Coordinates of C-alpha atoms and ligand atoms in Angstrom, one line a residue:
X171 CA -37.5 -24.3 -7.9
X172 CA -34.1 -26.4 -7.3
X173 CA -32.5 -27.2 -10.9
X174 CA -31.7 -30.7 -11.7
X175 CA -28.4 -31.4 -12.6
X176 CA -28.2 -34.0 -15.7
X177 CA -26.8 -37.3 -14.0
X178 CA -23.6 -37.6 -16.4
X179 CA -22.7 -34.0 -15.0
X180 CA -23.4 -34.8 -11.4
X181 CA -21.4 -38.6 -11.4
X182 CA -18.7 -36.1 -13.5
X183 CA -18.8 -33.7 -10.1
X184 CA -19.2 -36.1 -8.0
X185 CA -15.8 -37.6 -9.2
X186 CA -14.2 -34.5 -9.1
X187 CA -14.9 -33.8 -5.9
X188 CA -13.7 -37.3 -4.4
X189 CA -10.4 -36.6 -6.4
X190 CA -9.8 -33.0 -5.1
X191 CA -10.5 -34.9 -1.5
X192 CA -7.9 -37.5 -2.1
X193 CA -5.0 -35.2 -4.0
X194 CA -3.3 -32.8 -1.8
X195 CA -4.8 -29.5 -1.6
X196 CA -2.3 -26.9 -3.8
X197 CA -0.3 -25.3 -1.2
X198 CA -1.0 -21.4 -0.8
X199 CA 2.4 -19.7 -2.0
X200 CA 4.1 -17.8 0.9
X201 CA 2.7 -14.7 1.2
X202 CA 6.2 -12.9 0.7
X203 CA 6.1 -14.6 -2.9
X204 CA 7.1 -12.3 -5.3
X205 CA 9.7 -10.7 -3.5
X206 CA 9.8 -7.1 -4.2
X207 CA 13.3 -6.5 -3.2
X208 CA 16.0 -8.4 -5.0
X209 CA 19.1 -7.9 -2.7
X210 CA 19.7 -11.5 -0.7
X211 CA 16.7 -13.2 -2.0
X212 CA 18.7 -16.4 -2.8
X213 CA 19.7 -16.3 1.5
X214 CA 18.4 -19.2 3.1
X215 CA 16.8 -17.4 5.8
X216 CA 15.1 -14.8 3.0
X217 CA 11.6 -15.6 4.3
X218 CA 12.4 -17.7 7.5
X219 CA 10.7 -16.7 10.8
X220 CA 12.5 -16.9 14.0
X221 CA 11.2 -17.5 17.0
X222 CA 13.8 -16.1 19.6
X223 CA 12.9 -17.3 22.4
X224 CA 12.6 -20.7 21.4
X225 CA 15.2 -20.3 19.1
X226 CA 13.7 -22.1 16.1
X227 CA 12.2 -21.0 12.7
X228 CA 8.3 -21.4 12.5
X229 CA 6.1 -20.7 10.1
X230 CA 3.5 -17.8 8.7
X231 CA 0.5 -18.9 10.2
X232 CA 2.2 -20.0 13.6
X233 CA 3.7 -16.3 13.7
X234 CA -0.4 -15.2 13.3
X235 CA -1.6 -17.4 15.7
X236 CA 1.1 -16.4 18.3
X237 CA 0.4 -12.5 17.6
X238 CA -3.2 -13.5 18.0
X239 CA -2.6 -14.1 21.9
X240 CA -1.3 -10.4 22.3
X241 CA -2.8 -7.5 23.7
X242 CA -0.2 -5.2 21.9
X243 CA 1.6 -6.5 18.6
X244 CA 4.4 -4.5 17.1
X245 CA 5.1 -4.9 13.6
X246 CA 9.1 -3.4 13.4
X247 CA 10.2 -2.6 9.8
X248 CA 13.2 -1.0 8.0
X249 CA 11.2 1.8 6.7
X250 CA 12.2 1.9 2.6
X251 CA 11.6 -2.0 2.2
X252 CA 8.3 -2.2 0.6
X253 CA 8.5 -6.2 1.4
X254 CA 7.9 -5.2 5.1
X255 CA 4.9 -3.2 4.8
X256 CA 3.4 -5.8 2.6
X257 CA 4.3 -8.5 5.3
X258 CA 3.2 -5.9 8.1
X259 CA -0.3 -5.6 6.3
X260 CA 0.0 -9.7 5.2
X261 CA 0.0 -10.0 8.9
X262 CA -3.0 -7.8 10.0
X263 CA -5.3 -9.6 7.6
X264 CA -3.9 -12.3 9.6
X265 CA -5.0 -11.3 12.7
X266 CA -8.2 -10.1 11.2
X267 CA -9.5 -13.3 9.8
X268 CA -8.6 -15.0 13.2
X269 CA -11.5 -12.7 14.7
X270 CA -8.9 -9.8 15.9
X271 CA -10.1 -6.3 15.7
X272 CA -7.4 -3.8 17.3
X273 CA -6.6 -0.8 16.4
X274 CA -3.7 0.1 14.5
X275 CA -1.1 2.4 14.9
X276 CA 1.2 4.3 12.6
X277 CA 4.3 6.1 14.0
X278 CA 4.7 7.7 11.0
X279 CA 0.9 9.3 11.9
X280 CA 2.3 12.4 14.8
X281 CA -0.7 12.9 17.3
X282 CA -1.5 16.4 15.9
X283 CA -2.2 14.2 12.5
X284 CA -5.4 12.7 14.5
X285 CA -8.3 15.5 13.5
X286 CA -7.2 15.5 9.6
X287 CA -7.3 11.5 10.0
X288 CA -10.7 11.3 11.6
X289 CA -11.9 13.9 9.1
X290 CA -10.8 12.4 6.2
X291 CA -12.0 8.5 7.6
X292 CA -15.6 10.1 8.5
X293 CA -15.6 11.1 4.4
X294 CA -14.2 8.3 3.1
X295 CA -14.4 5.2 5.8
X296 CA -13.7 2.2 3.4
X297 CA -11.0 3.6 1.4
X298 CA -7.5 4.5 2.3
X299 CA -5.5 6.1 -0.5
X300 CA -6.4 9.4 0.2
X301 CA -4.9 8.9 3.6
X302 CA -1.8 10.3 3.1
X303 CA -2.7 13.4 1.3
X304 CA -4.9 14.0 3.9
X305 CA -2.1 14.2 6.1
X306 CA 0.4 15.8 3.8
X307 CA 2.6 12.4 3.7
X308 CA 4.4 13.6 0.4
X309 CA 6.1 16.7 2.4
X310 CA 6.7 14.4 5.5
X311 CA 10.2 12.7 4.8
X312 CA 8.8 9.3 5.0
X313 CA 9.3 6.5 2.5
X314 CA 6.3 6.6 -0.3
X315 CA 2.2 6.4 1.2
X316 CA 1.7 3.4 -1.5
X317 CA 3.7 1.1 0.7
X318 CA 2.2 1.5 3.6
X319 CA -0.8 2.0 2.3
X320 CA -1.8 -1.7 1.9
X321 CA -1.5 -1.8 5.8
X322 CA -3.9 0.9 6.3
X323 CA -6.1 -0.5 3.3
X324 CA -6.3 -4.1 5.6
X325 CA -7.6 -1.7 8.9
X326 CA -10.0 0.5 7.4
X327 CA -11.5 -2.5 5.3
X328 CA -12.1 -4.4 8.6
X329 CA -13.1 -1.1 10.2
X330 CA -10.0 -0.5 12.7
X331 CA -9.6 2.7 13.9
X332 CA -6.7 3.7 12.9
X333 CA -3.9 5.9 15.6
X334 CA -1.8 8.7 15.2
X335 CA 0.9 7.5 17.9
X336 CA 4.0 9.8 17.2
X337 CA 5.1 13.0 19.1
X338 CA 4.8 15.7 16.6
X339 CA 8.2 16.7 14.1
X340 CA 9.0 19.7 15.6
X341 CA 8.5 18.7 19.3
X342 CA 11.2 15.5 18.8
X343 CA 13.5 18.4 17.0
X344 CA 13.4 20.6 19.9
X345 CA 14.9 18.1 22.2
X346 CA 16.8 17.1 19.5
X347 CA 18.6 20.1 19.5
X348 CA 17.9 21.6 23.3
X349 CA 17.3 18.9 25.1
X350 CA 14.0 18.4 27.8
X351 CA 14.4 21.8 29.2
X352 CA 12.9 22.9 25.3
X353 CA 9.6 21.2 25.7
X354 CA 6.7 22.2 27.7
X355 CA 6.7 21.0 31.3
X356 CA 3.5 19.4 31.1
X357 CA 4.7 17.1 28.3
X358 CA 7.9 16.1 29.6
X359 CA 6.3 14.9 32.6
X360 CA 3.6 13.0 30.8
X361 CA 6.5 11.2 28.6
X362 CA 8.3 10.7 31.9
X363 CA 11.4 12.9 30.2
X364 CA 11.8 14.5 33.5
X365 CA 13.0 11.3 35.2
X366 CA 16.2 9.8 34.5
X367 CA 17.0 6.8 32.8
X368 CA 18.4 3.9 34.1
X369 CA 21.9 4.6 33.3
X370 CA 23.0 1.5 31.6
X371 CA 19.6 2.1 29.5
X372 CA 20.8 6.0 28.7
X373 CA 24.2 4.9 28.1
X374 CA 22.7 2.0 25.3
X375 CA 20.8 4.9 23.6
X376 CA 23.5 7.0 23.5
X377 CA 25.8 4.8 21.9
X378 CA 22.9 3.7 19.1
X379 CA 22.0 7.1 18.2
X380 CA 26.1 7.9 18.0
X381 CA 26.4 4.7 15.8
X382 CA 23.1 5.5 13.9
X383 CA 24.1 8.8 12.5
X384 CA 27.9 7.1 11.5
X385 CA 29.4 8.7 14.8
X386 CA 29.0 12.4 13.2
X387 CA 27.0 14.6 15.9
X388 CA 28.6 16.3 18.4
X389 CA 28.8 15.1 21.8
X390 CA 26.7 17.7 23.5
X391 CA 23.3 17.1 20.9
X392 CA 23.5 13.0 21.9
X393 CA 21.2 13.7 25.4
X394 CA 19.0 15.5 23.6
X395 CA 18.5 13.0 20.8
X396 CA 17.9 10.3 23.6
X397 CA 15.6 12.5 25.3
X398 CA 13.7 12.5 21.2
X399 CA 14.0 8.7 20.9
X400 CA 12.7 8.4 24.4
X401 CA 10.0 10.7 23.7
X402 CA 9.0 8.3 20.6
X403 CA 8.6 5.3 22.4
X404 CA 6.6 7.1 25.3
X405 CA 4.5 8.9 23.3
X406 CA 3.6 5.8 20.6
X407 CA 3.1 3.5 23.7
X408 CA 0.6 6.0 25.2
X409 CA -1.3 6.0 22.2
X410 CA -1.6 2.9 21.7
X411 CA -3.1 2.2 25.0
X412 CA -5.1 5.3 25.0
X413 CA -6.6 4.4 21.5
X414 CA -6.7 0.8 22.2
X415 CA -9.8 -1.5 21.5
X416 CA -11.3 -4.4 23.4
X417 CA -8.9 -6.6 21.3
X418 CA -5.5 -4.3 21.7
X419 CA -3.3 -2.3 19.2
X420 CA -1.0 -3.6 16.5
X421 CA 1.7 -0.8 16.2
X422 CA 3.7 -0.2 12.5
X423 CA 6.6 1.3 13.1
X424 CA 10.6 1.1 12.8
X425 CA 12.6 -1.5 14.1
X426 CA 14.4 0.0 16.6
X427 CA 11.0 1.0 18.8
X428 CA 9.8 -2.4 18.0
X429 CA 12.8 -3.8 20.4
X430 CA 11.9 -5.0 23.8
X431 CA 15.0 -4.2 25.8
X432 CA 14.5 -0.4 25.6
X433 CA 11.7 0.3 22.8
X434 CA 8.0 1.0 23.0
X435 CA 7.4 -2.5 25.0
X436 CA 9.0 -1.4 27.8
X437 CA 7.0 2.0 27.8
X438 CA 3.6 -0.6 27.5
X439 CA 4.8 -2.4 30.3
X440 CA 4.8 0.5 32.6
X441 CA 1.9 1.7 30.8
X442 CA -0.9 -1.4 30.9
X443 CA 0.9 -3.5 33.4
X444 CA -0.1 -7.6 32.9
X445 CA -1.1 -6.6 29.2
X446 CA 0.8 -9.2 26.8
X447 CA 2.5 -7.3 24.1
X448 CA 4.2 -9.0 21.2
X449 CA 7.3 -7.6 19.5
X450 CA 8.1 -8.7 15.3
X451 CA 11.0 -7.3 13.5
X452 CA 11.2 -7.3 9.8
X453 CA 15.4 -7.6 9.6
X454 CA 17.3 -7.6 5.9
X455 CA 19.2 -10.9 5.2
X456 CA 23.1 -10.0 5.3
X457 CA 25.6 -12.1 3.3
X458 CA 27.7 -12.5 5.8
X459 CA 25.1 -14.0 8.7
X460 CA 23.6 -17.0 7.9
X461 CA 22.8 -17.4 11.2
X462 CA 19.8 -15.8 12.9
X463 CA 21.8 -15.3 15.9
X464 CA 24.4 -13.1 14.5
X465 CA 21.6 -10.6 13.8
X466 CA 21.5 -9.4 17.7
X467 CA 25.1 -7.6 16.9
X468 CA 23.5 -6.0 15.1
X469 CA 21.7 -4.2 17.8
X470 CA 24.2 -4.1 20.1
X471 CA 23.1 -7.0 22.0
X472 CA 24.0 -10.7 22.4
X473 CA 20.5 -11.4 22.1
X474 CA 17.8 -10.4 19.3
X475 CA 15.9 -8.1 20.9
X476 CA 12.1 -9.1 19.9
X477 CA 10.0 -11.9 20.4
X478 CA 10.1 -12.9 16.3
X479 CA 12.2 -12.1 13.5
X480 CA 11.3 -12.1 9.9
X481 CA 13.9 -12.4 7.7
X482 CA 13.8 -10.6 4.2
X483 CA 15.9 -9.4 0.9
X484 CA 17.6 -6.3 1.1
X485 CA 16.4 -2.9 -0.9
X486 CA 20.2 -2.0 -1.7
X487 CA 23.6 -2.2 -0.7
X488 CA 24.8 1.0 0.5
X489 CA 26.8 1.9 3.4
X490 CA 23.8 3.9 5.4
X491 CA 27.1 6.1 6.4
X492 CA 27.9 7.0 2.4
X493 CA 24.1 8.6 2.1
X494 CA 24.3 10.2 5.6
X495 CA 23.7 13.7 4.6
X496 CA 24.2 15.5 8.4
X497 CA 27.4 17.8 8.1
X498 CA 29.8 17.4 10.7
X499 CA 29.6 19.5 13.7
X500 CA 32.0 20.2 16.2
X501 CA 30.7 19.4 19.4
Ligands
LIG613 C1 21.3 7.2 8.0 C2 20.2 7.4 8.6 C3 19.9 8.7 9.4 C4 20.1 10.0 9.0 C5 20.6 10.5 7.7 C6 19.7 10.8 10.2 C7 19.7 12.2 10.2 C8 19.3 13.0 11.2 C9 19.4 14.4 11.2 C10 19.9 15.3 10.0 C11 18.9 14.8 12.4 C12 18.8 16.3 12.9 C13 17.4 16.8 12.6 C14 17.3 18.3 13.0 O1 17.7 18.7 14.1 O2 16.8 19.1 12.1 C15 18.5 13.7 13.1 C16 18.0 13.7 14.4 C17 17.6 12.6 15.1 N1 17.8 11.2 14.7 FE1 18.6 10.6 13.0 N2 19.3 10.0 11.2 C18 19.4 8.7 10.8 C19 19.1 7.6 11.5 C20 18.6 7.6 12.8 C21 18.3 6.4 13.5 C22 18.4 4.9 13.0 C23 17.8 6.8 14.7 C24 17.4 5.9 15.9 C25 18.2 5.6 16.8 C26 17.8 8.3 14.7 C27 17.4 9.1 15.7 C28 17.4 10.4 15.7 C29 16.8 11.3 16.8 C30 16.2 10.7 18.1 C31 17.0 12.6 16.4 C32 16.6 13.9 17.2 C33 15.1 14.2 17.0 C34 14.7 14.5 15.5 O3 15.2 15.5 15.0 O4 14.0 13.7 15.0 N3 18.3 8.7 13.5 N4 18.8 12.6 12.4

C-alpha cells in the first residue's frame, strides 16, 4: 500500500525540489582533489589536460569520452606517483560507466604471472588486494601494490579480465646483458628482435636508455638494453591484443612505452592494423616549464609524444642521477 505523504511535507518537497532545479547543481570536485603529492601543486598546469594534437587543454570527462572511442588506451605513468595510479584507475571507472568493458593490462604483471593471476581471480573474483601477494609484488622491485591497486580494484569490480603483458624479469635481463643472441630463437622472432630497427628508431633508443641511466653503462651493454626495451613494448602490445575483449585493452604502464613515436603503439599498429589506440601520459609539473610544449624535451622530441598529457605534482625533487645506484662500468 503506497504511504501518503502529509501535504505540509509534500508542498515542503515539492519546494525543494524546484529550488535544487533552479540553483546550480554543486560541481563534482576534480577527481585529482586531494592531491597526494605536494611537489608543484600550486603549477598552473597541476591538473590541466592537454590535448596535443589540438594543442589545447580540455577537461576530465572530455579526456574519457575521447579514450572511449579507442580500441587500445594507454594509461602512461611515472611509476612512484601515487596521484597517477589514482588518475589511471579515476579513468577506467571512466570508461566503465560509459558502457566500456576492456581488459586491462599491467606491465608490471610478466606473462609467466598469468596462472597465479587466474588462480588467485577464480578464488577471489571481486576483490583485488590479494593480488599482489599472489604474485609476489613485495619481492618484485615495483613501487607499493596499494597504489596500483585501486586500478585493479576498478577492473575486477566491473569484471575485466585482467593481463599480464610484460616479458618476464630474467628474460629482459638476459638481453640486457647479452644481447638477442641470449634468448631463445623462437621468442626473438615472435618479438620481432631478430629484425633490425629502423636506424634513426635504434639510434633514439639508444640515446634514451644512455640518458636514462645518467650516461653510466658501458657502450657495449646499450644494444642489448634496446633489444630489452624493445622486447617490452612487443611483448605488452602482444598481450594486449591477444587478451583483448570485444571493447579493447586499456594498458597501465610507464611513460616511456606509453609514447607513440617508438612505444607499445607502434608495436599495436603493426600488431591489429586499423585498430584506434589512444596514448595518455601522466607527466610531473616542472618549475621551470609552464608551458606544456616544453615538456616534449623532455623526451627528446620537439613534439609530446602521446595523444594527451595530464599534468600533475611532483613526488620529490631529486636528481634521478643522485639515487642512480648502477656502479660504473667500463665499457
Ligand atoms: C634512475 C632510474 C633507473 C635506474 C636506477 C636503472 C637501473 C638499471 C640497472 C641496475 C639495470 C641492470 C639490471 C641487470 O642487468 O641486473 C638496468 C637495466 C635496464 N634498464 Fe634501467 N634504470 C633506470 C631507468 C631506466 C629507464 C627510464 C629505462 C627506459 C628507457 C630503463 C631501461 C632499462 C633496460 C631496457 C634495461 C635492460 C633490461 C633489464 O635489466 O631490465 N631504465 N637499469
Amino acid at each position: 500500500m503506497r504511504r501518503r505523504v502529509p501535504l505540509g511535507i509534500a508542498a515542503g518537497l515539492a519546494v525543494a525540489v524546484l529550488a535544487a532545479g533552479c540553483a546550480a547543481a554543486p560541481a563534482a570536485p576534480p577527481p585529482w582533489e586531494p592531491w597526494q603529492t605536494t611537489r608543484g601543486q600550486d603549477s598552473p598546469l597541476a591538473g590541466r589536460i592537454w590535448e596535443v594534437g589540438a594543442r589545447r587543454a580540455i577537461d576530465p570527462e572530455r579526456l574519457v569520452t575521447a579514450l572511449a572511442g579507442a580500441r587500445f588506451v594507454l594509461l602512461g605513468e611515472k611509476h612512484d606517483n601515487p596521484d597517477h595510479h589514482r588518475l589511471q584507475a579515476w579513468v577506467l571507472r571512466g570508461l566503465i560507466a560509459r558502457g566500456r568493458r576492456p581488459a586491462v593490462g599491467f606491465e608490471m604483471f610478466e606473462t609467466t604471472d598469468a596462472p597465479a593471476i587466474a588462480r588467485y581471480l577464480a578464488a577471489a573474483p571481486a576483490d583485488a588486494a590479494g593480488l599482489g601477494d599472489a604474485v609476489d609484488w613485495r619481492r618484485s622491485g615495483w613501487p607499493p601494490w596499494e597504489l596500483y591497486r585501486p586500478i585493479a580494484d576498478a577492473a575486477v569490480a566491473a569484471g575485466l579480465p585482467i593481463v599480464a603483458t610484460n616479458v618476464p624479469r630474467g628474460v629482459a635481463r638476459a638481453l640486457g646483458r647479452q644481447g638477442v643472441a641470449a634468448v631463445d630463437p623462437g621468442l626473438a622472432a615472435r618479438l620481432q628482435l631478430d629484425r633490425p630497427l629502423p636506424p634513426e628508431r635504434e639510434a633514439a633508443m639508444a640515446a634514451e636508455i644512455r640518458e636514462a641511466h645518467c650516461g653510466q653503462i658501458p657502450e657495449r651493454m646499450v644494444g642489448g638494453m634496446v633489444a630489452a626495451q624493445r622486447a617490452r613494448n612487443a611483448q605488452m602490445a602482444r598481450s594486449l591484443v591477444d587478451g583483448a575483449t570485444a571493447d579493447g585493452a586499456v594498458l597501465i604502464t610507464g611513460a616511456g612505452h606509453a609514447r607513440s613515436d617508438r612505444g607499445v603503439p607502434v608495436e599495436l599498429a603493426a600488431l591489429a592494423p586499423g585498430s584506434r589506440t589512444q596514448s595518455v601520459a601522466f607527466l610531473e609539473v616542472r618549475d621551470d616549464r609552464p608551458d606544456p610544449a616544453a615538456y616534449a624535451a623532455g623526451f627528446g622530441v620537439s613534439t609530446l609524444p602521446f595523444d594527451f598529457v595530464w599534468f600533475t605534482p611532483r613526488v620529490d625533487d631529486q636528481d634521478p642521477c643522485e639515487q642512480f645506484r648502477m656502479p660504473p662500468v667500463r665499457s
